[in-house]
Short mmCIF file of C-alpha atoms in Angstrom, two decimals:
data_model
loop_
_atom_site.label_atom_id
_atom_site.label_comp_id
_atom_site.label_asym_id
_atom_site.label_seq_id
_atom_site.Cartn_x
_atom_site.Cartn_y
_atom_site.Cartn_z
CA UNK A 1 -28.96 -82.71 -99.67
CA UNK A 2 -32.34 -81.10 -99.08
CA UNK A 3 -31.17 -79.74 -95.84
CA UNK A 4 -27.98 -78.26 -97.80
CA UNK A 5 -30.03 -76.22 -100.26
CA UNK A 6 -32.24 -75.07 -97.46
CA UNK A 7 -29.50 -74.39 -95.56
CA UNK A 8 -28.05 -71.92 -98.35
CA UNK A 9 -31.53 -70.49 -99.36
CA UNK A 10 -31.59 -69.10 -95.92
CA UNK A 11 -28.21 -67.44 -95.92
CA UNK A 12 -28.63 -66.25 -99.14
CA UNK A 13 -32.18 -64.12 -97.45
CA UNK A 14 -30.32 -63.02 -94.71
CA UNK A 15 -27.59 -62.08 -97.27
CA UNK A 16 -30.34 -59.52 -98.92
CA UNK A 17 -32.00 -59.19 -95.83
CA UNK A 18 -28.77 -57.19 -94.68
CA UNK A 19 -28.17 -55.43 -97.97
CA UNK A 20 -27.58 -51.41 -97.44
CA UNK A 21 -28.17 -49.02 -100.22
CA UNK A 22 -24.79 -48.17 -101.87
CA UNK A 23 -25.58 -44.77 -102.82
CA UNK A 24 -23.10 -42.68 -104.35
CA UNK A 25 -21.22 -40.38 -102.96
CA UNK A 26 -21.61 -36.45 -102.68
CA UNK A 27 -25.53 -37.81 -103.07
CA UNK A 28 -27.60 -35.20 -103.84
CA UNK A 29 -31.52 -35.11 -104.26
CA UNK A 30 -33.24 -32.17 -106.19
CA UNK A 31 -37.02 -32.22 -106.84
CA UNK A 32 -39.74 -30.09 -108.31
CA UNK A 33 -43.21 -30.85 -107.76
CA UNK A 34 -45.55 -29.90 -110.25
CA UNK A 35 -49.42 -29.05 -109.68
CA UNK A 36 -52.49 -27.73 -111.42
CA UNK A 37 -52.45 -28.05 -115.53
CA UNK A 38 -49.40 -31.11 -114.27
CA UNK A 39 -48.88 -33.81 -111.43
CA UNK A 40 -45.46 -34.87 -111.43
CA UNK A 41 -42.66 -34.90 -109.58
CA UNK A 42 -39.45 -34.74 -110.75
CA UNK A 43 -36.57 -35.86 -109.12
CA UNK A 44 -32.69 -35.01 -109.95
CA UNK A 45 -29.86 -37.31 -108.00
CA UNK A 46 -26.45 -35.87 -108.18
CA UNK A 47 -23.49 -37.96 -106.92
CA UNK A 48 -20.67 -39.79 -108.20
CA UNK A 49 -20.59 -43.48 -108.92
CA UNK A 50 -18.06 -45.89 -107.96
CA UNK A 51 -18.02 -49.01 -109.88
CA UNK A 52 -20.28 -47.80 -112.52
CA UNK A 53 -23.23 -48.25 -110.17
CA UNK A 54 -25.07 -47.60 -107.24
CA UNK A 55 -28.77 -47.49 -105.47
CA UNK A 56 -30.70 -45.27 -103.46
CA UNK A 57 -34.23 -45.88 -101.91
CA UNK A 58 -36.76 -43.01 -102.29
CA UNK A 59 -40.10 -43.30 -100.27
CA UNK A 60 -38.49 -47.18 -99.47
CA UNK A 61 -38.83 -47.97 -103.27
CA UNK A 62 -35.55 -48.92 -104.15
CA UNK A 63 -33.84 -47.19 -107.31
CA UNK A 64 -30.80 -48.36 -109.23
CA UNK A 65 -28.11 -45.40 -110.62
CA UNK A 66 -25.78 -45.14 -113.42
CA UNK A 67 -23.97 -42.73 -115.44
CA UNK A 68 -26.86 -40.37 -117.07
CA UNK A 69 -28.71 -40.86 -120.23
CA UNK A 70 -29.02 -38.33 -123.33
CA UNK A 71 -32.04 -36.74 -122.44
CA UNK A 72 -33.56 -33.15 -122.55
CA UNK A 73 -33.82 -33.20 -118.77
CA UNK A 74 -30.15 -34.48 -117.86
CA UNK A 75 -27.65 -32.44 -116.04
CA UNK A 76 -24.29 -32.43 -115.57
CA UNK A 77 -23.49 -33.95 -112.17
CA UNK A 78 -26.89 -36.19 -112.28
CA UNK A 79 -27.09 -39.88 -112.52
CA UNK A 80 -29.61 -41.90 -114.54
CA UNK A 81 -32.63 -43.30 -112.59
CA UNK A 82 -33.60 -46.77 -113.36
CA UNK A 83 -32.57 -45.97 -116.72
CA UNK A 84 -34.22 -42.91 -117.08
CA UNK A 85 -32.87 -39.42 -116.76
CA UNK A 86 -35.09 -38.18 -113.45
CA UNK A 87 -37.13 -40.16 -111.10
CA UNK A 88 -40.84 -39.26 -111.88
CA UNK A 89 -43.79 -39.86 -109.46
CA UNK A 90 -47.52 -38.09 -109.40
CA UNK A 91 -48.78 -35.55 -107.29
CA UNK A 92 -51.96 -34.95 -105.68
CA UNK A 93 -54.98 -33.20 -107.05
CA UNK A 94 -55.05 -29.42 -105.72
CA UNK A 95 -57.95 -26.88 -105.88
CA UNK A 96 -56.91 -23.98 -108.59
CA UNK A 97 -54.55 -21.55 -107.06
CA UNK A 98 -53.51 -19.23 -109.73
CA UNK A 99 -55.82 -17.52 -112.69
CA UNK A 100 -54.22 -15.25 -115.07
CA UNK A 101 -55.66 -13.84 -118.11
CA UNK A 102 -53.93 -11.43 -120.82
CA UNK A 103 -55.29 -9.26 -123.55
CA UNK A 104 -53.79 -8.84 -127.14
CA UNK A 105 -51.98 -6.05 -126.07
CA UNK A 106 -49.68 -7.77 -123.53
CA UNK A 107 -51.77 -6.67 -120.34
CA UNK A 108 -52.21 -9.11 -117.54
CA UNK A 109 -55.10 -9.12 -114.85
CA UNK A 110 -54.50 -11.81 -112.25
CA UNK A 111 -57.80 -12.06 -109.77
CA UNK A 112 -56.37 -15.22 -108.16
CA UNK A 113 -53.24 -15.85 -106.64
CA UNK A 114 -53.55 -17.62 -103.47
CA UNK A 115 -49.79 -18.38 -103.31
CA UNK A 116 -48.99 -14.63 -103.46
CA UNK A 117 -45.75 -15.39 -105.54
CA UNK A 118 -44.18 -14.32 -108.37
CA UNK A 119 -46.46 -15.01 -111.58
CA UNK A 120 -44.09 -16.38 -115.00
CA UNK A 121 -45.30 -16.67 -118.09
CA UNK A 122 -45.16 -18.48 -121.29
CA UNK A 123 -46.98 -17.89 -124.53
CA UNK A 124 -45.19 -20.99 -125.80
CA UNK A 125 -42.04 -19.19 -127.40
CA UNK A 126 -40.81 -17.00 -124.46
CA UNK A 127 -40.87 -16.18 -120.80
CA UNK A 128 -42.65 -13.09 -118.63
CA UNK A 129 -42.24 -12.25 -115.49
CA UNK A 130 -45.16 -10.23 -114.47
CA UNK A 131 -44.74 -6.71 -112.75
CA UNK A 132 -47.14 -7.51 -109.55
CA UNK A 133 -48.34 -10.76 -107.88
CA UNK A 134 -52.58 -9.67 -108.27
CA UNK A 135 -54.53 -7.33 -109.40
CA UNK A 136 -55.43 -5.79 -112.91
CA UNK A 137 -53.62 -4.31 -116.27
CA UNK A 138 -50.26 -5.75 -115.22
CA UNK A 139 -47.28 -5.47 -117.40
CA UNK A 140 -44.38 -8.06 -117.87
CA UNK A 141 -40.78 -8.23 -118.33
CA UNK A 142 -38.94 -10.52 -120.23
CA UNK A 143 -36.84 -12.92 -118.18
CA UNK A 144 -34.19 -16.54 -118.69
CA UNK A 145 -37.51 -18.68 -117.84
CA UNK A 146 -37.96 -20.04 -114.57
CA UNK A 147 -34.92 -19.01 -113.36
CA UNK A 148 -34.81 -17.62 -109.52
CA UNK A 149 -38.26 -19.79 -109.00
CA UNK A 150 -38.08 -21.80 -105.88
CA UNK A 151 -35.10 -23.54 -104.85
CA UNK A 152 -34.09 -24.63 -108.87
CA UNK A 153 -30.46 -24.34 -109.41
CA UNK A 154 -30.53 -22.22 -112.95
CA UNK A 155 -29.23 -25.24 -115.11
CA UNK A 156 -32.93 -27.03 -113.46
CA UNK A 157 -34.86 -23.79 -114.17
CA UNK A 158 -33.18 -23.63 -117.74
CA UNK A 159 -34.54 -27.34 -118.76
CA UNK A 160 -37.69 -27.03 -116.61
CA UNK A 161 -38.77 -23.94 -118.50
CA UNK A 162 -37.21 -25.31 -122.13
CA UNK A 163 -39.42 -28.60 -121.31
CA UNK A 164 -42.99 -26.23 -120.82
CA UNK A 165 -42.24 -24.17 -123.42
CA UNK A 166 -44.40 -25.46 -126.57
CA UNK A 167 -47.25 -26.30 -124.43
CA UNK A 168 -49.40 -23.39 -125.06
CA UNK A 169 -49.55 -20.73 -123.03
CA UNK A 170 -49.28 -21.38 -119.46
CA UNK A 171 -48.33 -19.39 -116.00
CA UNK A 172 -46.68 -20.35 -113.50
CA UNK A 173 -45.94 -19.54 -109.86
CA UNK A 174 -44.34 -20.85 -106.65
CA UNK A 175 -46.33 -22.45 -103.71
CA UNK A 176 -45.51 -21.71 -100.15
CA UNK A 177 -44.15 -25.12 -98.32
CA UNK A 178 -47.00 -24.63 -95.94
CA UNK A 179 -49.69 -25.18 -99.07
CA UNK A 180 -47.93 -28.07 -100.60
CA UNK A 181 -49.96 -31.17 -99.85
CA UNK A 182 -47.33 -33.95 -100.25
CA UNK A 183 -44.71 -34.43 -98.31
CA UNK A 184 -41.03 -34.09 -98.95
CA UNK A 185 -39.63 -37.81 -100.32
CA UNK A 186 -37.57 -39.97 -98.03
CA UNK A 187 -34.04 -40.87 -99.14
CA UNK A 188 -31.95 -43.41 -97.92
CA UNK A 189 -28.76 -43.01 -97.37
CA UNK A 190 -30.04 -39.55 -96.15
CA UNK A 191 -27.97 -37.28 -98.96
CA UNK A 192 -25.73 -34.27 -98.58
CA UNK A 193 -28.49 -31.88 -100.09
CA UNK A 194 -32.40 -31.82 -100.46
CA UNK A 195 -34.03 -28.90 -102.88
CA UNK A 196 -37.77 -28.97 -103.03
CA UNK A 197 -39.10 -26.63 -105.43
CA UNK A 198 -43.34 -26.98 -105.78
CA UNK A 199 -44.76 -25.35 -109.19
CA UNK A 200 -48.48 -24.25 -109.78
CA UNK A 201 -49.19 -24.40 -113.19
CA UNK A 202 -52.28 -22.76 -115.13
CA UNK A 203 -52.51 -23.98 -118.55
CA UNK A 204 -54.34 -22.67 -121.22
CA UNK A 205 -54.19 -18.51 -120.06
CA UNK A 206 -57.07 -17.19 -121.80
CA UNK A 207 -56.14 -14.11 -124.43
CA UNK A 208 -59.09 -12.11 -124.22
CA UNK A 209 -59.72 -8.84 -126.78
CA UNK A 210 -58.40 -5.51 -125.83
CA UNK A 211 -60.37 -2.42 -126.11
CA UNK A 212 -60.87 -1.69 -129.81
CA UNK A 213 -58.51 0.65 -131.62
CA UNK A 214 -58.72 2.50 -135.02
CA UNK A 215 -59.95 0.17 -137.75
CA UNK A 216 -57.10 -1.48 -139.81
CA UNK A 217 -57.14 -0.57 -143.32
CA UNK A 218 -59.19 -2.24 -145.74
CA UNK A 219 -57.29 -5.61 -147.82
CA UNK A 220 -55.80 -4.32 -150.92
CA UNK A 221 -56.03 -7.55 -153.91
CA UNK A 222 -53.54 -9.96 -153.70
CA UNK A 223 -51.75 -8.13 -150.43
CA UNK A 224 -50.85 -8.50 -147.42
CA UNK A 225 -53.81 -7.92 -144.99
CA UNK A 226 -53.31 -6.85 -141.10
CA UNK A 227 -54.79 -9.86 -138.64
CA UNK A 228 -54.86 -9.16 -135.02
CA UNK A 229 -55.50 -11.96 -132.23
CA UNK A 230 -58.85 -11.59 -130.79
CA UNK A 231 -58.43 -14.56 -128.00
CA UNK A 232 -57.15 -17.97 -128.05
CA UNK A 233 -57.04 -20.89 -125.28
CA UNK A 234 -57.10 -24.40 -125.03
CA UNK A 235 -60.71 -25.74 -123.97
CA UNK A 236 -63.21 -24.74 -126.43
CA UNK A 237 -66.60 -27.00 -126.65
CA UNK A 238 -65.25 -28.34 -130.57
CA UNK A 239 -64.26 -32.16 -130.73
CA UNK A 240 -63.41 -31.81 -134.38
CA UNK A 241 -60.83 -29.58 -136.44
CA UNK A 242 -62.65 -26.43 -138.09
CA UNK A 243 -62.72 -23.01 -139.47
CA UNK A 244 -65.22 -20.36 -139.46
CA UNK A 245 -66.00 -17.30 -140.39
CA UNK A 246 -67.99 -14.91 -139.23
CA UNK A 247 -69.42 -11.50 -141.21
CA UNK A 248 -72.25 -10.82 -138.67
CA UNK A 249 -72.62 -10.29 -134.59
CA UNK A 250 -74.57 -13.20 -134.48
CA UNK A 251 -72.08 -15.49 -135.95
CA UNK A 252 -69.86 -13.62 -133.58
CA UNK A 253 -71.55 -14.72 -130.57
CA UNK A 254 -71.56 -18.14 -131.41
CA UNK A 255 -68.08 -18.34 -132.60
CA UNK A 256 -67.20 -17.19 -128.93
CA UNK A 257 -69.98 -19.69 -127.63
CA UNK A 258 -67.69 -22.16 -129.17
CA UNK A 259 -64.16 -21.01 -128.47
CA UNK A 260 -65.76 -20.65 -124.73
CA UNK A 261 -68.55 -23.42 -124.40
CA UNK A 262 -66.07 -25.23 -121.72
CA UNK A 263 -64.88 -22.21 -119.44
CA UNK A 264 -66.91 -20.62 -116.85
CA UNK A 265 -67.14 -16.97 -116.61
CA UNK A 266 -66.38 -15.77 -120.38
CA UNK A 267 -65.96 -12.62 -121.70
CA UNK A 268 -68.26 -10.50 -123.27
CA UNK A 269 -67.98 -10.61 -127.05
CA UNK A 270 -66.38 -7.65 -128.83
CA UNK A 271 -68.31 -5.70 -130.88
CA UNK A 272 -68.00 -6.87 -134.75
CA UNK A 273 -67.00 -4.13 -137.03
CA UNK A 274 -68.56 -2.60 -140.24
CA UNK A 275 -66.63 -4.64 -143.19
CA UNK A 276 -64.17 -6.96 -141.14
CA UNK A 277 -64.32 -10.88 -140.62
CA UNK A 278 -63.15 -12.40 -137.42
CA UNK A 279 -61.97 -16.47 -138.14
CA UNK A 280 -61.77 -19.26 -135.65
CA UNK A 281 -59.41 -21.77 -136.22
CA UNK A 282 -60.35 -25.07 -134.19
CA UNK A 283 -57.82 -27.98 -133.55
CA UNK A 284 -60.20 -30.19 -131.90
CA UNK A 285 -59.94 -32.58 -129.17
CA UNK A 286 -56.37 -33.67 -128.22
CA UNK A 287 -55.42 -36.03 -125.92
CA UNK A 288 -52.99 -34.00 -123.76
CA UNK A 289 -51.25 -30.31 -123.26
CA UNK A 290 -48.66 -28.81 -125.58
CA UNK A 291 -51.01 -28.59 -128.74
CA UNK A 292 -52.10 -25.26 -129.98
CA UNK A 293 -52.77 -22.88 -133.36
CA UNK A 294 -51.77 -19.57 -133.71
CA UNK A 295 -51.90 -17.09 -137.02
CA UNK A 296 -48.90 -15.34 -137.90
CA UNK A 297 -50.16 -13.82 -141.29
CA UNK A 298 -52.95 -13.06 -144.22
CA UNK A 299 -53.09 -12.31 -147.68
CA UNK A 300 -56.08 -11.81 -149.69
CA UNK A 301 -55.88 -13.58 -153.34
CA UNK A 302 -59.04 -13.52 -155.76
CA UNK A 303 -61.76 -13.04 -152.60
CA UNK A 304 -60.42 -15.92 -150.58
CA UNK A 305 -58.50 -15.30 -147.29
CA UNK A 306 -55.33 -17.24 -146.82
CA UNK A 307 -54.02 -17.49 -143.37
CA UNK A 308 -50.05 -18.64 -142.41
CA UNK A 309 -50.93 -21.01 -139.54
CA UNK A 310 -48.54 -22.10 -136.75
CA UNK A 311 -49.63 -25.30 -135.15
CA UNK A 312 -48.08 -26.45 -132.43
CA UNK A 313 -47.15 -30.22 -131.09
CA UNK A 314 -45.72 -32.01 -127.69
CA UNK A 315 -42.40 -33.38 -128.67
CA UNK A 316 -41.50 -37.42 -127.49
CA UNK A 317 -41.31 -37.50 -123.68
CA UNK A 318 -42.31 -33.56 -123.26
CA UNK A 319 -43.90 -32.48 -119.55
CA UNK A 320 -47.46 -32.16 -120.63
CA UNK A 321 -50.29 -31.70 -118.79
CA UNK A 322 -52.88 -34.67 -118.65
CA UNK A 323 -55.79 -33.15 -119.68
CA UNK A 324 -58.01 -33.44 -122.87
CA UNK A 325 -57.84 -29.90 -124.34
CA UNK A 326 -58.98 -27.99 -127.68
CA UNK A 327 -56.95 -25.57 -128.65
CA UNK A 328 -58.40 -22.69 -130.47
CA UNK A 329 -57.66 -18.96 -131.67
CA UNK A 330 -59.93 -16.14 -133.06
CA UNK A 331 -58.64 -13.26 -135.32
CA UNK A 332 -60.04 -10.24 -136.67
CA UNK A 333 -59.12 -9.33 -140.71
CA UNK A 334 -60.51 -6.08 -142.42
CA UNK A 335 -62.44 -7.30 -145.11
CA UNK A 336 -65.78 -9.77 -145.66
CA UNK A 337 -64.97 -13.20 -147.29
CA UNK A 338 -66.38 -16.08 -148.04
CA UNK A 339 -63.80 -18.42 -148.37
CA UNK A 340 -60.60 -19.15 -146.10
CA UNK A 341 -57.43 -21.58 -146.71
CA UNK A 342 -54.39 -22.02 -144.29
CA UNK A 343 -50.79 -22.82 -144.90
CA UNK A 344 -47.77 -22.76 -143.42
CA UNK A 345 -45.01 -20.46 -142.91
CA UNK A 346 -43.66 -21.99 -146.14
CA UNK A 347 -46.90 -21.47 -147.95
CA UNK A 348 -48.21 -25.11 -147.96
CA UNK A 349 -51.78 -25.53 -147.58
CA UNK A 350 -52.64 -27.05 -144.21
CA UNK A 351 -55.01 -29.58 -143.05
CA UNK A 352 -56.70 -29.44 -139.95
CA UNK A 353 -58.56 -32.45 -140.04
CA UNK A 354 -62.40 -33.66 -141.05
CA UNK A 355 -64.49 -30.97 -140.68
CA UNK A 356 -61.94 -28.01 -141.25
CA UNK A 357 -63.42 -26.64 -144.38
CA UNK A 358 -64.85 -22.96 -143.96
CA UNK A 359 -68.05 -21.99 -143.23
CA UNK A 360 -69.17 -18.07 -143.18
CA UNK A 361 -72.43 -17.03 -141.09
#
């Protein structure tokens, strides 16, 4: 008897021992690789199942497929990956390759772009394409996302670019296969097609202040007021929510001590005008990318400043990168207060957090 069950242990090994992968046919493999601000890799397979099910192995891991999931990333024409909608795996740690700044007037200046590419941008809501690879005071033209990046088919450059959209602003450009330092997955059975696409992200562009202009007019009581983005980013040295004020230069200067405690090579601070008040609005530490605060409004009400706040979130399974970050914007308002409240775009009042009350210097 023991021999028996031995017997059929050992056929049942060589049984699995022999086992091919039953990929699907028409297999396709599509990947992006992400670097920088992200380090994933994502991985569409395209095919067509028979039976409902089939398996691939990818860097000798084996992967089961069937029919594709709702998910924000699914395509038509793609197969679910051991139950998800894309095969993920890390990248490696790279050394920066892009940095991109902008001012409040839309101007770019890129000093570093060692892949030489095309430079894309995001403020969070829509998509740049920048006029020149380097150099200074570069314009942008508004363009379908990532499409045209790499070797994404436009349906992967439409999802890609709907998926890193919300995350702040970010830019984005294409590395050279020569400077990618991991190499292309293995698939077995080989497939049909292989795209490899690799990404450099830069989260958290700076906005830096442009040259001043004419001096808004001053608040009228109980209008509208004009508020104009001084800078904004994503690493300021401020753990906790928080809003301040400040009426003076000195206040000034530490508000963009603050905003740029974290960041090497700030900006000079912009000179603070005779009867304005420039506001920072802290989030705080978060745990990853895709949080961030911008102002779309002001009113002035009785002395006290109320800004319309936008505040940003990563929705459930978003591409984020993974990084701590504090997001952060400055504004300038004609005017000299004492007070400030925020609310939302439906006039709520908002709550950053402990520590968010106002404080004027």
């Amino acid at each position: 008897m023991k021999k028996t069950m031995m017997g059929a242990a050992l056929l049942g090994t060589g049984l699995l021992a022999g086992c091919t992968m039953t990929g699907p046919g028409s297999l396709r493999v599509h990947e992006v690789a992400l670097y920088g601000g992200t380090q994933e890799r994502i991985v569409w397979v395209y095919g067509a199942l028979e039976g409902g099910r089939g398996s691939v192995k990818v860097n000798g891991t084996p992967l089961d497929l069937r029919p594709q999931i709702s998910d924000p990333l699914a395509l038509p024409g793609t197969l679910s990956v051991n139950g998800a909608a894309t095969y993920r795996l890390p990248t490696s740690t790279v050394t920066p390759k892009l940095a991109v700044t902008r001012d409040t007037l839309g101007r770019f200046s890129v000093p570093v772009n060692e892949a030489r590419g095309t430079v894309y941008f995001t403020d969070g809501r829509t998509w740049l394409r920048l006029n020149g690879a380097s150099g200074a005071n570069l314009t942008a033209l508004p363009v379908s996302g990532l499409r045209g990046a790499g070797e994404l088919t436009d349906a992967e450059a439409d999802v890609l670019s709907r998926a890193l959209t919300g995350q702040g602003p970010l830019a984005v450009t294409v590395l050279p296969e020569a400077e990618v330092p991991d190499p292309r997955l293995t698939v077995e059975p080989t497939p049909a097609e292989y795209r490899h696409t690799a990404l450099y992200i830069q989260s958290g562009v700076p906005t830096l202040a442009a040259q001043p202009g004419t001096p808004a007019a001053p608040p009228t009581a109980g209008g509208r007021v004009t508020v104009t983005e001084l800078a904004s980013g994503t690493n300021a040295a401020q753990n906790n929510p928080a809003v301040q004020l400040a009426t003076s230069q000195s206040a000034l200067n530490a508000l963009y001590r603050v905003a740029y405690g974290n960041q090497t090579g700030a900006p000079g601070v912009p000179a603070l005008r005779t009867g304005e008040t420039v506001v920072g609005v802290f989030l705080g530490q978060r745990p990853t990318g895709g949080y961030g605060v911008r102002v779309t409004g002001a009113s002035v009400q009785g002395g006290t400043l109320t800004l319309t706040v936008e505040i940003r979130s990563p929705g459930a399974g978003a591409i984020t990168t993974q990084a701590l970050t504090s997001p952060w914007t400055l504004v300038r308002v004609p005017g000299v207060f004492q007070s400030v409240q925020l609310v939302d775009g439906s006039g709520r009042p908002v709550q950053l957090g402990g520590g968010a009350g106002g404080q004027t210097r």
